[in-house]
Coordinates of C-alpha atoms and ligand atoms in Angstrom, one line a residue:
X1 CA 182.8 13.2 74.3
X2 CA 180.1 10.8 74.7
X3 CA 180.2 6.7 73.7
X4 CA 178.7 6.2 70.4
X5 CA 174.9 5.5 71.0
X6 CA 172.4 2.8 69.2
X7 CA 170.2 5.7 69.2
X8 CA 170.1 9.3 69.8
X9 CA 166.7 10.7 70.7
X10 CA 166.6 14.7 69.3
X11 CA 164.1 16.5 71.3
X12 CA 163.5 15.7 75.4
X13 CA 159.7 16.8 75.3
X14 CA 156.6 14.4 75.2
X15 CA 157.2 12.0 72.3
X16 CA 160.8 12.2 72.5
X17 CA 161.1 10.8 76.1
X18 CA 158.6 8.3 75.6
X19 CA 160.4 7.1 72.7
X20 CA 163.7 7.1 74.5
X21 CA 162.0 5.2 77.4
X22 CA 160.9 2.5 75.3
X23 CA 164.4 2.1 73.0
X24 CA 166.4 2.2 76.6
X25 CA 163.9 -0.3 77.9
X26 CA 164.4 -2.9 75.2
X27 CA 168.1 -2.9 75.7
X28 CA 169.4 -0.2 73.3
X29 CA 172.2 2.1 74.0
X30 CA 169.8 5.5 74.1
X31 CA 170.9 9.2 74.5
X32 CA 167.8 11.7 75.0
X33 CA 169.4 15.1 74.1
X34 CA 167.0 18.4 74.8
X35 CA 167.3 21.4 77.2
X36 CA 165.5 21.7 80.3
X37 CA 162.6 23.8 80.6
X38 CA 163.8 27.7 80.7
X39 CA 164.0 29.2 84.3
X40 CA 163.0 32.5 82.6
X41 CA 161.5 32.5 79.2
X42 CA 161.8 36.3 78.4
X43 CA 165.6 35.5 78.3
X44 CA 165.8 31.9 76.9
X45 CA 166.6 31.6 73.4
X46 CA 165.1 28.3 72.8
X47 CA 164.2 26.0 72.0
X48 CA 160.7 26.1 74.1
X49 CA 158.8 22.8 74.3
X50 CA 155.0 22.7 74.2
X51 CA 154.8 21.1 77.2
X52 CA 156.1 23.6 80.1
X53 CA 152.9 23.6 81.7
X54 CA 151.0 21.9 84.5
X55 CA 148.0 20.8 82.4
X56 CA 146.6 19.1 79.4
X57 CA 143.3 17.4 78.9
X58 CA 143.5 13.8 78.4
X59 CA 140.3 11.8 77.5
X60 CA 139.8 8.2 75.5
X61 CA 137.0 10.2 73.6
X62 CA 137.9 11.5 70.4
X63 CA 136.7 12.7 67.2
X64 CA 138.7 10.1 65.4
X65 CA 139.1 6.4 66.0
X66 CA 143.2 6.4 65.9
X67 CA 143.6 9.4 68.1
X68 CA 141.0 7.5 70.4
X69 CA 143.2 4.0 70.2
X70 CA 146.8 6.5 71.1
X71 CA 144.9 7.7 74.2
X72 CA 143.3 5.0 75.4
X73 CA 146.3 2.8 75.2
X74 CA 148.3 5.7 76.9
X75 CA 146.3 6.2 79.7
X76 CA 145.9 2.6 80.4
X77 CA 150.0 3.3 81.3
X78 CA 149.7 6.2 83.3
X79 CA 149.6 4.0 86.6
X80 CA 152.7 1.7 85.8
X81 CA 154.3 4.8 85.0
X82 CA 153.0 7.0 88.2
X83 CA 154.2 3.7 90.4
X84 CA 157.6 3.2 88.7
X85 CA 158.5 6.8 88.4
X86 CA 157.1 8.1 91.8
X87 CA 155.3 11.1 90.0
X88 CA 152.1 12.0 90.0
X89 CA 150.9 12.5 86.4
X90 CA 147.5 11.7 86.1
X91 CA 144.2 13.2 87.8
X92 CA 141.1 11.5 87.1
X93 CA 138.2 14.4 87.4
X94 CA 136.4 13.0 84.0
X95 CA 136.4 14.3 80.5
X96 CA 133.8 15.7 78.2
X97 CA 133.0 16.5 74.8
X98 CA 130.0 18.8 74.1
X99 CA 128.9 20.3 71.1
X100 CA 125.3 21.1 68.9
X101 CA 123.3 18.6 67.7
X102 CA 122.7 20.2 64.3
X103 CA 124.5 23.2 62.2
X104 CA 127.7 24.4 62.0
X105 CA 130.1 21.9 64.3
X106 CA 127.4 19.3 64.6
X107 CA 129.8 17.1 62.5
X108 CA 132.0 17.4 65.7
X109 CA 129.3 16.3 67.7
X110 CA 128.3 13.4 65.3
X111 CA 131.8 12.2 65.2
X112 CA 133.1 12.0 68.8
X113 CA 129.8 10.2 69.4
X114 CA 130.3 7.8 66.9
X115 CA 133.8 7.1 68.1
X116 CA 132.6 6.1 71.6
X117 CA 129.8 3.8 70.3
X118 CA 132.3 2.3 67.7
X119 CA 135.2 1.5 70.2
X120 CA 132.7 1.0 73.2
X121 CA 134.5 3.5 75.3
X122 CA 132.3 3.6 78.6
X123 CA 130.6 7.0 78.4
X124 CA 127.6 9.0 79.6
X125 CA 125.5 10.3 76.7
X126 CA 123.8 13.7 77.9
X127 CA 121.7 16.1 76.3
X128 CA 120.1 19.5 77.3
X129 CA 117.6 18.2 79.4
X130 CA 120.2 16.0 81.3
X131 CA 123.3 18.1 81.5
X132 CA 121.8 20.9 84.1
X133 CA 121.3 18.5 86.7
X134 CA 124.5 16.6 86.3
X135 CA 127.2 19.6 85.8
X136 CA 125.3 22.5 87.3
X137 CA 128.6 24.3 87.1
X138 CA 128.4 24.6 83.1
X139 CA 125.2 26.5 81.4
X140 CA 125.7 25.0 77.7
X141 CA 123.4 26.3 74.6
X142 CA 120.2 24.6 73.9
X143 CA 120.4 22.1 71.3
X144 CA 123.9 20.7 72.9
X145 CA 124.9 16.5 73.1
X146 CA 127.8 15.7 75.4
X147 CA 129.4 12.5 76.1
X148 CA 131.3 12.1 79.8
X149 CA 133.8 9.7 80.3
X150 CA 135.1 9.0 84.0
X151 CA 138.3 7.8 82.8
X152 CA 139.6 11.4 81.5
X153 CA 140.9 13.9 83.4
X154 CA 144.1 16.1 83.1
X155 CA 147.3 15.4 83.2
X156 CA 150.6 17.2 84.2
X157 CA 152.8 17.3 81.2
X158 CA 155.9 18.4 83.2
X159 CA 155.4 15.2 85.0
X160 CA 154.7 12.8 82.5
X161 CA 157.5 14.0 80.5
X162 CA 159.7 13.9 83.8
X163 CA 158.3 10.5 83.9
X164 CA 159.4 9.0 80.7
X165 CA 163.1 10.6 80.8
X166 CA 163.5 9.2 84.5
X167 CA 162.3 5.8 83.2
X168 CA 164.6 5.8 80.5
X169 CA 167.6 7.1 82.1
X170 CA 166.7 3.8 84.9
X171 CA 167.3 1.5 81.6
X172 CA 170.7 3.2 81.3
X173 CA 169.6 6.0 78.7
X174 CA 172.2 8.8 78.9
X175 CA 170.2 12.5 79.6
X176 CA 171.9 15.3 77.7
X177 CA 170.2 18.5 78.6
X178 CA 171.5 20.4 75.4
X179 CA 170.3 21.5 72.3
X180 CA 171.6 19.8 69.2
X181 CA 172.9 22.8 66.7
X182 CA 174.0 20.7 64.3
X183 CA 173.8 17.0 62.1
X184 CA 176.4 15.6 59.9
X185 CA 175.5 12.3 58.8
X186 CA 175.3 10.5 61.9
X187 CA 177.3 12.6 64.2
X188 CA 175.1 15.2 66.5
X189 CA 177.0 18.6 67.1
X190 CA 175.8 19.6 70.6
X191 CA 175.6 23.4 72.0
X192 CA 178.4 22.8 74.0
X193 CA 181.0 22.2 71.1
X194 CA 180.7 18.3 71.8
X195 CA 179.8 15.8 69.4
X196 CA 178.0 12.3 69.6
X197 CA 177.9 9.8 67.0
X198 CA 174.8 7.6 66.9
X199 CA 173.9 4.5 64.8
X200 CA 170.2 5.6 64.3
X201 CA 168.5 9.2 65.1
X202 CA 165.2 10.3 66.2
X203 CA 164.0 13.5 65.6
X204 CA 161.0 14.5 67.7
X205 CA 161.7 18.3 68.2
X206 CA 157.9 19.3 68.1
X207 CA 157.4 22.5 66.7
X208 CA 161.2 22.9 65.6
X209 CA 161.2 20.2 63.0
X210 CA 159.3 22.5 60.5
X211 CA 161.4 25.3 61.1
X212 CA 164.9 24.0 61.8
X213 CA 167.6 22.9 59.0
X214 CA 168.8 20.3 61.1
X215 CA 168.3 17.6 58.6
X216 CA 167.4 18.0 54.9
X217 CA 163.9 17.0 54.4
X218 CA 161.1 19.3 56.0
X219 CA 158.1 17.3 57.4
X220 CA 155.1 19.5 55.8
X221 CA 153.4 21.0 59.0
X222 CA 151.6 24.4 60.2
X223 CA 152.8 25.8 63.4
X224 CA 150.4 28.2 65.1
X225 CA 151.2 30.6 67.9
X226 CA 148.6 30.1 70.1
X227 CA 147.2 32.0 73.5
X228 CA 145.7 30.3 76.5
X229 CA 143.5 32.5 79.4
X230 CA 144.3 31.0 82.6
X231 CA 141.5 32.0 85.5
X232 CA 142.7 32.1 89.1
X233 CA 140.0 30.9 91.5
X234 CA 140.3 30.3 95.3
X235 CA 140.5 27.3 97.4
X236 CA 136.5 27.4 98.2
X237 CA 135.9 27.9 94.8
X238 CA 138.1 25.3 93.7
X239 CA 136.4 23.0 96.2
X240 CA 133.0 23.7 94.7
X241 CA 134.3 22.7 91.3
X242 CA 136.0 19.4 92.5
X243 CA 133.6 17.1 90.0
X244 CA 134.4 19.5 87.4
X245 CA 135.5 17.5 84.3
X246 CA 137.9 18.7 81.7
X247 CA 136.2 19.9 78.4
X248 CA 136.4 20.1 74.9
X249 CA 133.5 22.0 73.6
X250 CA 131.9 24.2 70.8
X251 CA 130.1 27.1 72.1
X252 CA 127.0 28.9 70.5
X253 CA 127.9 30.3 67.0
X254 CA 131.4 29.1 66.6
X255 CA 132.2 26.2 64.2
X256 CA 135.4 25.1 66.2
X257 CA 136.1 23.9 69.7
X258 CA 137.4 25.3 72.6
X259 CA 139.3 23.5 75.4
X260 CA 138.9 23.9 79.4
X261 CA 140.9 22.6 82.3
X262 CA 139.4 22.6 85.7
X263 CA 141.2 24.0 88.5
X264 CA 144.8 22.9 88.7
X265 CA 147.7 24.4 91.2
X266 CA 150.8 25.7 89.5
X267 CA 154.1 26.3 90.6
X268 CA 153.0 29.5 92.1
X269 CA 150.7 27.7 94.8
X270 CA 147.6 29.3 92.9
X271 CA 144.9 27.2 91.0
X272 CA 143.7 28.0 87.7
X273 CA 141.0 27.0 85.1
X274 CA 142.8 27.2 81.4
X275 CA 141.0 27.7 78.7
X276 CA 142.4 27.7 74.9
X277 CA 141.4 27.2 71.5
X278 CA 141.4 29.2 68.4
X279 CA 140.2 28.9 64.8
X280 CA 143.0 31.1 63.0
X281 CA 146.1 32.1 64.5
X282 CA 149.4 33.4 63.4
X283 CA 151.6 31.0 61.6
X284 CA 155.2 30.7 63.2
X285 CA 157.4 29.7 59.8
X286 CA 161.1 29.8 61.6
X287 CA 162.9 29.5 64.4
X288 CA 163.2 33.1 65.6
X289 CA 159.4 33.9 65.5
X290 CA 158.9 30.6 67.9
X291 CA 161.6 32.2 70.0
X292 CA 159.9 35.7 70.1
X293 CA 156.1 34.2 70.5
X294 CA 157.1 31.6 73.5
X295 CA 159.0 35.0 75.0
X296 CA 155.8 36.7 75.0
X297 CA 152.3 36.2 77.3
X298 CA 150.3 35.4 73.7
X299 CA 147.4 37.7 72.4
X300 CA 145.9 39.9 75.0
X301 CA 142.6 40.3 72.9
X302 CA 142.4 36.2 72.2
X303 CA 142.7 36.1 76.1
X304 CA 139.8 38.4 76.4
X305 CA 137.7 36.6 73.7
X306 CA 138.3 33.3 75.7
X307 CA 137.2 34.8 79.0
X308 CA 134.2 35.9 77.9
X309 CA 133.2 32.4 76.3
X310 CA 134.2 31.1 80.0
X311 CA 132.0 33.5 81.4
X312 CA 129.3 32.4 79.3
X313 CA 130.0 28.7 80.1
X314 CA 130.5 29.1 83.8
X315 CA 128.4 32.4 84.7
X316 CA 128.8 31.3 88.6
X317 CA 132.6 31.6 88.2
X318 CA 134.4 33.2 90.9
X319 CA 137.1 35.2 89.5
X320 CA 140.4 36.2 91.3
X321 CA 142.3 37.4 88.5
X322 CA 143.2 36.5 84.8
X323 CA 146.3 36.1 83.0
X324 CA 147.4 34.7 79.4
X325 CA 150.1 32.3 78.4
X326 CA 151.9 31.4 75.0
X327 CA 152.2 28.2 73.0
X328 CA 152.6 26.5 69.9
X329 CA 150.8 24.0 68.1
X330 CA 152.1 21.7 65.1
X331 CA 149.4 20.4 62.3
X332 CA 150.5 18.0 60.1
X333 CA 148.8 17.8 56.6
X334 CA 147.7 14.5 57.3
X335 CA 145.8 15.2 60.7
X336 CA 147.9 12.7 62.2
X337 CA 151.2 12.6 63.8
X338 CA 154.4 11.7 61.8
X339 CA 156.1 8.2 62.8
X340 CA 158.2 7.3 59.9
X341 CA 161.5 5.8 58.8
X342 CA 163.0 8.3 56.7
X343 CA 166.2 6.4 56.2
X344 CA 168.5 3.7 57.9
X345 CA 170.1 6.2 60.2
X346 CA 166.6 8.5 60.4
X347 CA 163.1 8.6 62.2
X348 CA 160.8 11.4 62.0
X349 CA 158.6 11.6 65.3
X350 CA 156.3 15.2 65.3
X351 CA 153.6 16.5 64.9
X352 CA 150.8 16.4 68.1
X353 CA 148.2 18.3 66.0
X354 CA 147.2 20.1 69.5
X355 CA 146.7 16.6 71.2
X356 CA 150.1 14.8 71.7
X357 CA 150.6 15.3 75.3
X358 CA 147.9 12.7 76.7
X359 CA 148.9 10.1 74.3
X360 CA 152.8 10.6 74.3
X361 CA 153.1 6.9 75.7
X362 CA 151.7 5.6 72.6
X363 CA 153.5 7.7 70.1
X364 CA 156.9 7.1 71.4
X365 CA 156.6 3.3 71.9
X366 CA 155.2 3.4 67.7
X367 CA 158.3 5.7 67.4
X368 CA 160.6 3.0 68.9
X369 CA 159.4 0.1 67.0
X370 CA 159.8 2.6 63.5
X371 CA 163.4 3.5 64.8
X372 CA 164.1 -0.3 65.5
X373 CA 162.7 -1.3 61.6
X374 CA 159.9 -2.9 62.8
X375 CA 156.5 -2.8 61.1
X376 CA 153.4 -0.8 62.8
X377 CA 150.9 -2.3 60.4
X378 CA 149.8 -4.6 62.8
X379 CA 149.5 -2.1 65.8
X380 CA 145.6 -2.1 64.9
X381 CA 145.5 1.5 63.7
X382 CA 143.7 2.2 60.5
X383 CA 146.7 5.0 59.4
X384 CA 150.3 4.4 58.6
X385 CA 151.5 7.7 59.9
X386 CA 153.5 8.2 56.8
X387 CA 155.6 11.8 56.8
X388 CA 154.5 14.4 54.0
X389 CA 157.8 16.1 53.2
X390 CA 158.0 19.5 52.5
Ligands
FAD401 C1 148.0 25.7 74.4 C2 148.4 24.4 74.4 C3 147.2 23.3 74.7 C4 147.8 21.9 74.4 N1 146.4 21.2 75.1 C5 146.5 20.1 75.1 C6 145.8 18.8 75.8 O1 144.7 19.2 76.3 N2 145.8 17.6 75.5 C7 146.8 16.9 74.8 O2 147.1 16.0 74.6 N3 147.6 17.8 73.9 C8 147.5 19.2 74.1 N4 148.5 20.3 73.7 C9 149.5 19.8 72.6 C10 150.7 19.2 73.2 O3 151.3 19.9 74.2 C11 152.1 18.5 72.0 O4 151.2 18.0 71.1 C12 152.6 17.7 72.6 O5 153.6 18.9 73.8 C13 153.8 17.6 71.5 O6 155.0 16.9 71.9 P1 156.2 16.9 71.0 O7 157.3 15.6 71.9 O8 156.3 16.6 69.7 O9 156.8 18.3 71.4 P2 157.6 19.1 72.7 O10 156.6 18.7 73.4 O11 157.2 20.2 72.2 O12 158.9 18.6 72.8 C14 159.8 18.9 71.7 C15 161.0 19.2 72.6 O13 162.2 19.0 71.5 C16 163.2 20.2 71.9 N5 164.1 20.6 71.0 C17 163.6 21.8 69.9 N6 164.7 21.7 69.3 C18 166.0 20.9 69.5 C19 167.0 21.0 69.3 N7 167.9 20.9 68.2 N8 168.3 20.0 70.2 C20 167.4 19.3 71.1 N9 166.0 19.8 71.3 C21 165.3 20.2 70.7 C22 162.3 21.1 72.8 O14 163.2 22.2 73.8 C23 160.9 20.4 73.4 O15 161.4 20.2 74.7 C24 148.6 21.3 73.5 C25 149.4 22.4 73.0 C26 149.4 23.8 73.4 C27 150.6 24.5 72.7

């Protein structure tokens, strides 16, 4: 049985691993608890994670100032994380947001342009006159406005999670690759039948925070089943797209945004672009829903729709093969992550809202402050990230 710890962080995902690093590097005794990524999704009974992928978009640009602050502060620390962990996390391919100047979706466009100016984020402002020459790989609809930033691009969520977890263990945190099955006061029950006592518990279990009954109060969140589509390209095509930025955009006729990542090499050695984004998708309301969804390959029809949008945006793209994948996103009632000390013994850190990977380092830093009972009101945010409980 492990020795009692000051802090037990449940959830060795994006936010939990960063939080454990900040707690351990601050000198506390810490246990970071959560299973490894499954070797075989189909037979794995969970829990899964929304970080089991090779690519996530990162950008300072955002439709909301606090989200831009989360990401900017995290992006500023990627080099330090890479240097100290020896892991490659960030690819500075540039990041872009694009949308209609007028009509449905134009509020999205106005919001990211407004935030870019308000927070003085260095960016190029483009429109349908300048876009074709600057980004010939894309065919945007008439009336498009866009912002491009050099400091954006993609991160490898597996590597970022590993870097945070590795640096936490370098600071003496204990890594326990298991699921927590029950909580009784300050004692955690682990899947192997052992228990661990902790002075304070941080709940960072992603989508499962809403579905699991590990603790009395459940955060109010909508957990959506998401499908992504992958388009394989060969080395020549990837070289042609070497300057392609990551992109968040609103296609013609849609009022919600899609996201697109440039070619990234996956563990199978192949290069894939990835596209995603849905307005409505099925809600996952319990653990078995989530498990079943993650065991599958997403919704084939949604995949086809996403690939049609990709072919419209990039008509010259030479696609070798396509496939789909599944994941889950957790939207909070506030639209911000919940970073809240619910009692002397418990802090909630969850609610990525489809955007929490790039900025997990800052969310983890704030989570560690809150778990230590420190105030975050002076950290320069407009919101207090209080949780809404069901
Ligand atoms: C398809 C898709 C695309 C996305 N694209 C982007 C993007 O481009 N940019 C971006 O910034 N974000 C993106 N996101 C969002 C991002 O991945 C999430 O916001 C982020 O992963 C949330 O971090 P988390 O730590 O809250 O949850 P997770 O990363 O899911 O981690 C939670 C961890 O808790 C563990 N856990 C659960 N229950 C237990 C238990 N009982 N005991 C122990 N451990 C447990 C899980 O196994 C998991 O490892 C995307 C998400 C999806 C699904």
